[in-house]
Amino acid sequence: MRRPIIAGNWKMYKTARETVEFFEQFKPLVKISHHCDIVIAAPFTVLVDAVKAAEGSNIAIAAQDLFWEAEGAYTGEISPLMLVDVGCRYTLVGHSERRQLFGETNQNVNKKIKAALSVNLTPIVCIGEMLEEREANQTQKVIQTQFLEGFAGLTAQAFSRIILAYEPVWAIGTGRTATPEIAGEVHEYIRGLADASFGQPGARNLRILYGGSVKPDNIKGLMAQAHVDGALVGGASLNADSFGSIVNF
Ligand code: PEP
């Protein structure tokens, strides 16, 4: 049985004060939510506040990105060890906004995954197709390339420490959610890729989250799909009540 994960991605939102306020409201809502892992990916500037606010709770903190080098002359970058140092346990890698707006390639994603694993940070690796690609029947091909290039050179043991998020780009921040059937179909395809590359039990145990306009009113249908093991939630994770409802689906 795969343990569900509900992860929030705050993107470039929230000051330190707003972070503290969020946790004050959110913690009581999920205090007895032991059915899933709860993760919040906060901006770098409030990671310390988020870790402190979540202390002693069942909520883990993630970064939204990282650089692959341990240290050096890389102005503006953040190393894996720096994230561990402030108390992060997870990090997003390859979010579509990084890929689209900041030129993140599958090769960079691959280096970031390896760097995260080297310091025991759990990577939540995002893959997904754009609207034109779906309309041109390229979804499986795009996903396959992102998967094979992103996970190149990983051992089955390393792969077993990864979490995947399927996020169709056309559903992110658009209010347009993939139907549970579409999500289920792609998740099953991804599990097949995992099986072909890394075998069992890695594929069977791989947790695949769905992301793209997840809201309190559509989470249940998505979670009912056999291969959907959780959600990566953007907009609806900014509000304690709505994220609390999603966690308690
Ligand atoms: C995301 O940021 O990963 C995301 C899925 O955003 P939203 O839920 O707002 O579509």
mmCIF file of C-alpha atoms and ligand atoms in Angstrom:
data_model
loop_
_atom_site.group_PDB
_atom_site.id
_atom_site.type_symbol
_atom_site.label_atom_id
_atom_site.label_comp_id
_atom_site.label_asym_id
_atom_site.label_seq_id
_atom_site.Cartn_x
_atom_site.Cartn_y
_atom_site.Cartn_z
ATOM 1 C CA MET A 1 0.000 0.000 0.000
ATOM 2 C CA ARG A 2 1.459 3.379 -1.009
ATOM 3 C CA ARG A 3 1.090 6.103 1.595
ATOM 4 C CA PRO A 4 -0.538 9.202 0.072
ATOM 5 C CA ILE A 5 1.253 12.546 0.032
ATOM 6 C CA ILE A 6 -0.425 15.902 -0.205
ATOM 7 C CA ALA A 7 2.105 18.614 -1.028
ATOM 8 C CA GLY A 8 1.556 22.336 -1.363
ATOM 9 C CA ASN A 9 3.605 24.588 -3.633
ATOM 10 C CA TRP A 10 3.445 28.180 -2.502
ATOM 11 C CA LYS A 11 5.387 29.439 -5.542
ATOM 12 C CA MET A 12 6.432 33.104 -5.056
ATOM 13 C CA TYR A 13 3.888 33.898 -2.354
ATOM 14 C CA LYS A 14 4.011 34.674 1.389
ATOM 15 C CA THR A 15 6.132 36.817 3.644
ATOM 16 C CA ALA A 16 7.467 35.577 6.987
ATOM 17 C CA ARG A 17 4.444 36.998 8.822
ATOM 18 C CA GLU A 18 2.008 35.375 6.392
ATOM 19 C CA THR A 19 3.856 32.083 6.802
ATOM 20 C CA VAL A 20 3.487 32.132 10.573
ATOM 21 C CA GLU A 21 -0.205 33.039 10.258
ATOM 22 C CA PHE A 22 -0.790 30.210 7.795
ATOM 23 C CA PHE A 23 0.710 27.615 10.130
ATOM 24 C CA GLU A 24 -1.278 28.913 13.083
ATOM 25 C CA GLN A 25 -4.477 28.247 11.146
ATOM 26 C CA PHE A 26 -3.362 25.127 9.296
ATOM 27 C CA LYS A 27 -1.809 23.023 12.061
ATOM 28 C CA PRO A 28 -5.028 22.430 14.027
ATOM 29 C CA LEU A 29 -6.812 21.418 10.799
ATOM 30 C CA VAL A 30 -4.391 18.549 10.113
ATOM 31 C CA LYS A 31 -3.369 17.630 13.628
ATOM 32 C CA ILE A 32 -5.015 14.234 13.442
ATOM 33 C CA SER A 33 -4.512 13.695 9.714
ATOM 34 C CA HIS A 34 -2.344 10.597 9.914
ATOM 35 C CA HIS A 35 -3.539 9.059 6.643
ATOM 36 C CA CYS A 36 -0.984 10.902 4.500
ATOM 37 C CA ASP A 37 2.327 12.737 4.448
ATOM 38 C CA ILE A 38 1.906 16.514 4.370
ATOM 39 C CA VAL A 39 4.516 18.713 2.716
ATOM 40 C CA ILE A 40 4.701 22.435 2.022
ATOM 41 C CA ALA A 41 7.172 23.859 -0.516
ATOM 42 C CA ALA A 42 7.820 27.419 0.614
ATOM 43 C CA PRO A 43 9.955 30.185 -0.938
ATOM 44 C CA PHE A 44 13.630 30.184 0.148
ATOM 45 C CA THR A 45 13.177 33.359 2.188
ATOM 46 C CA VAL A 46 10.608 31.815 4.540
ATOM 47 C CA LEU A 47 11.993 28.269 4.832
ATOM 48 C CA VAL A 48 13.399 28.974 8.282
ATOM 49 C CA ASP A 49 10.071 30.425 9.441
ATOM 50 C CA ALA A 50 8.135 27.508 7.953
ATOM 51 C CA VAL A 51 10.401 24.880 9.546
ATOM 52 C CA LYS A 52 10.105 26.634 12.915
ATOM 53 C CA ALA A 53 6.335 26.982 12.615
ATOM 54 C CA ALA A 54 5.944 23.312 11.644
ATOM 55 C CA GLU A 55 8.193 22.008 14.422
ATOM 56 C CA GLY A 56 6.643 19.126 16.347
ATOM 57 C CA SER A 57 3.837 18.747 13.792
ATOM 58 C CA ASN A 58 3.162 16.222 11.035
ATOM 59 C CA ILE A 59 4.068 18.756 8.323
ATOM 60 C CA ALA A 60 7.393 18.602 6.469
ATOM 61 C CA ILE A 61 8.946 21.504 4.601
ATOM 62 C CA ALA A 62 10.264 21.464 1.059
ATOM 63 C CA ALA A 63 12.219 23.867 -1.101
ATOM 64 C CA GLN A 64 10.931 24.686 -4.573
ATOM 65 C CA ASP A 65 14.276 24.252 -6.325
ATOM 66 C CA LEU A 66 17.979 23.771 -5.622
ATOM 67 C CA PHE A 67 21.335 23.948 -7.379
ATOM 68 C CA TRP A 68 23.423 20.820 -7.885
ATOM 69 C CA GLU A 69 26.802 22.034 -6.616
ATOM 70 C CA ALA A 70 27.669 21.784 -2.910
ATOM 71 C CA GLU A 71 29.138 25.295 -2.736
ATOM 72 C CA GLY A 72 31.058 27.787 -4.831
ATOM 73 C CA ALA A 73 30.870 30.945 -6.903
ATOM 74 C CA TYR A 74 27.257 30.549 -8.061
ATOM 75 C CA THR A 75 25.642 33.874 -7.218
ATOM 76 C CA GLY A 76 21.978 33.554 -6.394
ATOM 77 C CA GLU A 77 21.934 29.761 -6.106
ATOM 78 C CA ILE A 78 21.110 27.563 -3.109
ATOM 79 C CA SER A 79 22.889 24.266 -2.458
ATOM 80 C CA PRO A 80 21.333 20.981 -1.296
ATOM 81 C CA LEU A 81 23.231 21.143 1.987
ATOM 82 C CA MET A 82 21.939 24.659 2.673
ATOM 83 C CA LEU A 83 18.390 23.315 2.408
ATOM 84 C CA VAL A 84 19.145 20.475 4.795
ATOM 85 C CA ASP A 85 20.828 22.968 7.100
ATOM 86 C CA VAL A 86 17.593 24.961 7.504
ATOM 87 C CA GLY A 87 15.521 21.831 8.063
ATOM 88 C CA CYS A 88 14.073 20.977 4.643
ATOM 89 C CA ARG A 89 13.302 17.313 4.036
ATOM 90 C CA TYR A 90 12.039 17.562 0.454
ATOM 91 C CA THR A 91 12.625 19.670 -2.618
ATOM 92 C CA LEU A 92 10.655 20.147 -5.823
ATOM 93 C CA VAL A 93 12.711 19.529 -8.959
ATOM 94 C CA GLY A 94 11.805 20.376 -12.547
ATOM 95 C CA HIS A 95 8.552 22.220 -11.890
ATOM 96 C CA SER A 96 7.062 23.265 -15.230
ATOM 97 C CA GLU A 97 7.440 26.948 -14.310
ATOM 98 C CA ARG A 98 11.194 26.353 -13.907
ATOM 99 C CA ARG A 99 11.271 24.483 -17.205
ATOM 100 C CA GLN A 100 9.220 27.052 -19.134
ATOM 101 C CA LEU A 101 10.337 30.347 -17.622
ATOM 102 C CA PHE A 102 13.893 29.595 -16.508
ATOM 103 C CA GLY A 103 15.191 27.146 -19.092
ATOM 104 C CA GLU A 104 15.360 24.079 -16.835
ATOM 105 C CA THR A 105 16.372 21.076 -18.954
ATOM 106 C CA ASN A 106 16.041 17.360 -18.302
ATOM 107 C CA GLN A 107 19.826 17.290 -17.901
ATOM 108 C CA ASN A 108 19.656 19.926 -15.154
ATOM 109 C CA VAL A 109 16.802 18.043 -13.528
ATOM 110 C CA ASN A 110 18.959 14.919 -13.532
ATOM 111 C CA LYS A 111 21.832 16.704 -11.778
ATOM 112 C CA LYS A 112 19.484 18.257 -9.234
ATOM 113 C CA ILE A 113 17.892 14.902 -8.405
ATOM 114 C CA LYS A 114 21.299 13.338 -7.781
ATOM 115 C CA ALA A 115 22.416 16.324 -5.705
ATOM 116 C CA ALA A 116 19.271 16.176 -3.565
ATOM 117 C CA LEU A 117 19.616 12.442 -2.975
ATOM 118 C CA SER A 118 23.253 12.849 -1.999
ATOM 119 C CA VAL A 119 22.194 14.764 1.123
ATOM 120 C CA ASN A 120 19.031 12.745 1.798
ATOM 121 C CA LEU A 121 16.621 15.370 0.547
ATOM 122 C CA THR A 122 13.630 13.715 -1.091
ATOM 123 C CA PRO A 123 13.109 15.081 -4.610
ATOM 124 C CA ILE A 124 9.540 15.587 -5.820
ATOM 125 C CA VAL A 125 10.208 15.506 -9.551
ATOM 126 C CA CYS A 126 7.651 17.192 -11.805
ATOM 127 C CA ILE A 127 6.933 16.065 -15.346
ATOM 128 C CA GLY A 128 4.081 16.843 -17.719
ATOM 129 C CA GLU A 129 3.119 17.821 -21.236
ATOM 130 C CA MET A 130 2.047 21.162 -22.688
ATOM 131 C CA LEU A 131 -1.325 21.693 -24.328
ATOM 132 C CA GLU A 132 0.051 21.602 -27.899
ATOM 133 C CA GLU A 133 1.807 18.344 -27.090
ATOM 134 C CA ARG A 134 -1.375 16.755 -25.732
ATOM 135 C CA GLU A 135 -3.344 17.938 -28.737
ATOM 136 C CA ALA A 136 -0.698 16.479 -31.057
ATOM 137 C CA ASN A 137 -0.934 13.116 -29.242
ATOM 138 C CA GLN A 138 2.593 13.541 -27.933
ATOM 139 C CA THR A 139 1.817 13.154 -24.219
ATOM 140 C CA GLN A 140 3.420 9.731 -23.774
ATOM 141 C CA LYS A 141 6.465 10.645 -25.834
ATOM 142 C CA VAL A 142 7.072 13.849 -23.845
ATOM 143 C CA ILE A 143 6.621 12.066 -20.528
ATOM 144 C CA GLN A 144 8.900 9.250 -21.626
ATOM 145 C CA THR A 145 11.685 11.660 -22.607
ATOM 146 C CA GLN A 146 11.390 13.630 -19.373
ATOM 147 C CA PHE A 147 11.444 10.366 -17.428
ATOM 148 C CA LEU A 148 14.373 8.712 -19.232
ATOM 149 C CA GLU A 149 16.563 11.826 -19.353
ATOM 150 C CA GLY A 150 15.593 13.055 -15.898
ATOM 151 C CA PHE A 151 16.334 9.707 -14.226
ATOM 152 C CA ALA A 152 19.330 8.715 -16.370
ATOM 153 C CA GLY A 153 22.057 6.933 -14.454
ATOM 154 C CA LEU A 154 20.047 6.365 -11.275
ATOM 155 C CA THR A 155 20.188 2.993 -9.574
ATOM 156 C CA ALA A 156 16.967 1.244 -8.572
ATOM 157 C CA GLN A 157 17.902 2.027 -4.983
ATOM 158 C CA ALA A 158 18.218 5.759 -5.723
ATOM 159 C CA PHE A 159 15.000 5.716 -7.726
ATOM 160 C CA SER A 160 13.157 4.191 -4.752
ATOM 161 C CA ARG A 161 13.782 7.455 -2.848
ATOM 162 C CA ILE A 162 12.058 9.663 -5.414
ATOM 163 C CA ILE A 163 8.525 11.023 -5.577
ATOM 164 C CA LEU A 164 7.065 11.897 -8.957
ATOM 165 C CA ALA A 165 4.450 14.513 -9.755
ATOM 166 C CA TYR A 166 2.528 14.383 -13.017
ATOM 167 C CA GLU A 167 1.532 17.952 -13.796
ATOM 168 C CA PRO A 168 -0.009 18.575 -17.211
ATOM 169 C CA VAL A 169 1.150 22.109 -17.943
ATOM 170 C CA TRP A 170 -2.254 23.049 -19.390
ATOM 171 C CA ALA A 171 -3.848 22.359 -16.002
ATOM 172 C CA ILE A 172 -1.459 24.383 -13.814
ATOM 173 C CA GLY A 173 -2.956 27.593 -12.490
ATOM 174 C CA THR A 174 -5.586 27.546 -15.228
ATOM 175 C CA GLY A 175 -8.516 26.162 -13.266
ATOM 176 C CA ARG A 176 -8.575 23.367 -15.855
ATOM 177 C CA THR A 177 -8.032 20.059 -14.064
ATOM 178 C CA ALA A 178 -7.285 16.831 -15.879
ATOM 179 C CA THR A 179 -10.210 14.473 -15.387
ATOM 180 C CA PRO A 180 -9.479 11.687 -12.908
ATOM 181 C CA GLU A 181 -9.463 9.315 -15.897
ATOM 182 C CA ILE A 182 -6.824 11.336 -17.790
ATOM 183 C CA ALA A 183 -4.681 11.567 -14.651
ATOM 184 C CA GLY A 184 -5.151 7.847 -13.930
ATOM 185 C CA GLU A 185 -4.184 6.901 -17.462
ATOM 186 C CA VAL A 186 -0.952 8.927 -17.472
ATOM 187 C CA HIS A 187 -0.043 7.763 -13.959
ATOM 188 C CA GLU A 188 -0.418 4.157 -15.085
ATOM 189 C CA TYR A 189 1.786 4.900 -18.085
ATOM 190 C CA ILE A 190 4.434 6.444 -15.785
ATOM 191 C CA ARG A 191 4.359 3.399 -13.520
ATOM 192 C CA GLY A 192 4.971 1.267 -16.606
ATOM 193 C CA LEU A 193 8.010 3.401 -17.467
ATOM 194 C CA ALA A 194 9.299 2.961 -13.926
ATOM 195 C CA ASP A 195 8.853 -0.781 -14.221
ATOM 196 C CA ALA A 196 10.703 -0.909 -17.551
ATOM 197 C CA SER A 197 13.631 1.171 -16.235
ATOM 198 C CA PHE A 198 13.899 0.155 -12.602
ATOM 199 C CA GLY A 199 11.809 -3.016 -12.233
ATOM 200 C CA GLN A 200 9.713 -4.095 -9.314
ATOM 201 C CA PRO A 201 9.280 -3.302 -6.451
ATOM 202 C CA GLY A 202 10.488 0.217 -7.342
ATOM 203 C CA ALA A 203 7.624 0.774 -9.783
ATOM 204 C CA ARG A 204 5.019 -0.659 -7.446
ATOM 205 C CA ASN A 205 6.177 1.519 -4.540
ATOM 206 C CA LEU A 206 6.668 4.721 -6.547
ATOM 207 C CA ARG A 207 4.374 7.476 -5.329
ATOM 208 C CA ILE A 208 2.965 9.542 -8.192
ATOM 209 C CA LEU A 209 1.211 12.789 -7.301
ATOM 210 C CA TYR A 210 -1.172 14.608 -9.608
ATOM 211 C CA GLY A 211 -0.849 18.392 -9.932
ATOM 212 C CA GLY A 212 -2.902 20.939 -11.845
ATOM 213 C CA SER A 213 -5.727 22.999 -10.340
ATOM 214 C CA VAL A 214 -6.389 20.550 -7.501
ATOM 215 C CA LYS A 215 -9.112 21.983 -5.252
ATOM 216 C CA PRO A 216 -11.177 20.747 -2.302
ATOM 217 C CA ASP A 217 -13.981 19.769 -4.690
ATOM 218 C CA ASN A 218 -11.953 17.631 -7.093
ATOM 219 C CA ILE A 219 -9.388 15.929 -4.838
ATOM 220 C CA LYS A 220 -11.633 12.994 -3.936
ATOM 221 C CA GLY A 221 -12.227 11.939 -7.540
ATOM 222 C CA LEU A 222 -8.517 12.174 -8.316
ATOM 223 C CA MET A 223 -7.520 10.178 -5.233
ATOM 224 C CA ALA A 224 -9.992 7.448 -6.186
ATOM 225 C CA GLN A 225 -7.782 6.555 -9.162
ATOM 226 C CA ALA A 226 -5.670 3.453 -8.572
ATOM 227 C CA HIS A 227 -2.388 5.057 -9.645
ATOM 228 C CA VAL A 228 -2.883 8.505 -8.092
ATOM 229 C CA ASP A 229 -1.001 8.581 -4.789
ATOM 230 C CA GLY A 230 -1.456 12.186 -3.806
ATOM 231 C CA ALA A 231 -1.471 15.729 -5.072
ATOM 232 C CA LEU A 232 0.830 18.664 -5.656
ATOM 233 C CA VAL A 233 -1.283 21.733 -5.020
ATOM 234 C CA GLY A 234 -0.415 25.276 -6.056
ATOM 235 C CA GLY A 235 -3.030 28.009 -5.636
ATOM 236 C CA ALA A 236 -5.261 26.104 -3.240
ATOM 237 C CA SER A 237 -2.368 25.489 -0.827
ATOM 238 C CA LEU A 238 -2.062 29.184 0.006
ATOM 239 C CA ASN A 239 -5.188 29.190 2.104
ATOM 240 C CA ALA A 240 -5.192 27.102 5.305
ATOM 241 C CA ASP A 241 -8.864 26.108 5.004
ATOM 242 C CA SER A 242 -8.708 24.986 1.398
ATOM 243 C CA PHE A 243 -5.400 23.153 1.823
ATOM 244 C CA GLY A 244 -6.740 21.582 5.032
ATOM 245 C CA SER A 245 -9.780 20.293 3.122
ATOM 246 C CA ILE A 246 -7.547 18.835 0.417
ATOM 247 C CA VAL A 247 -5.350 17.093 3.000
ATOM 248 C CA ASN A 248 -8.445 15.678 4.666
ATOM 249 C CA PHE A 249 -9.953 14.501 1.371
HETATM 250 C C1 PEP B 1 1.677 23.732 -9.036
HETATM 251 O O1 PEP B 1 2.137 24.819 -8.737
HETATM 252 O O2 PEP B 1 2.424 22.735 -9.053
HETATM 253 C C2 PEP B 1 0.260 23.616 -9.358
HETATM 254 C C3 PEP B 1 -0.228 22.443 -9.669
HETATM 255 O O3 PEP B 1 -0.485 24.781 -9.310
HETATM 256 P P1 PEP B 1 -2.101 24.901 -9.297
HETATM 257 O O4 PEP B 1 -2.602 23.911 -8.277
HETATM 258 O O5 PEP B 1 -2.365 26.307 -8.915
HETATM 259 O O6 PEP B 1 -2.580 24.541 -10.675
#
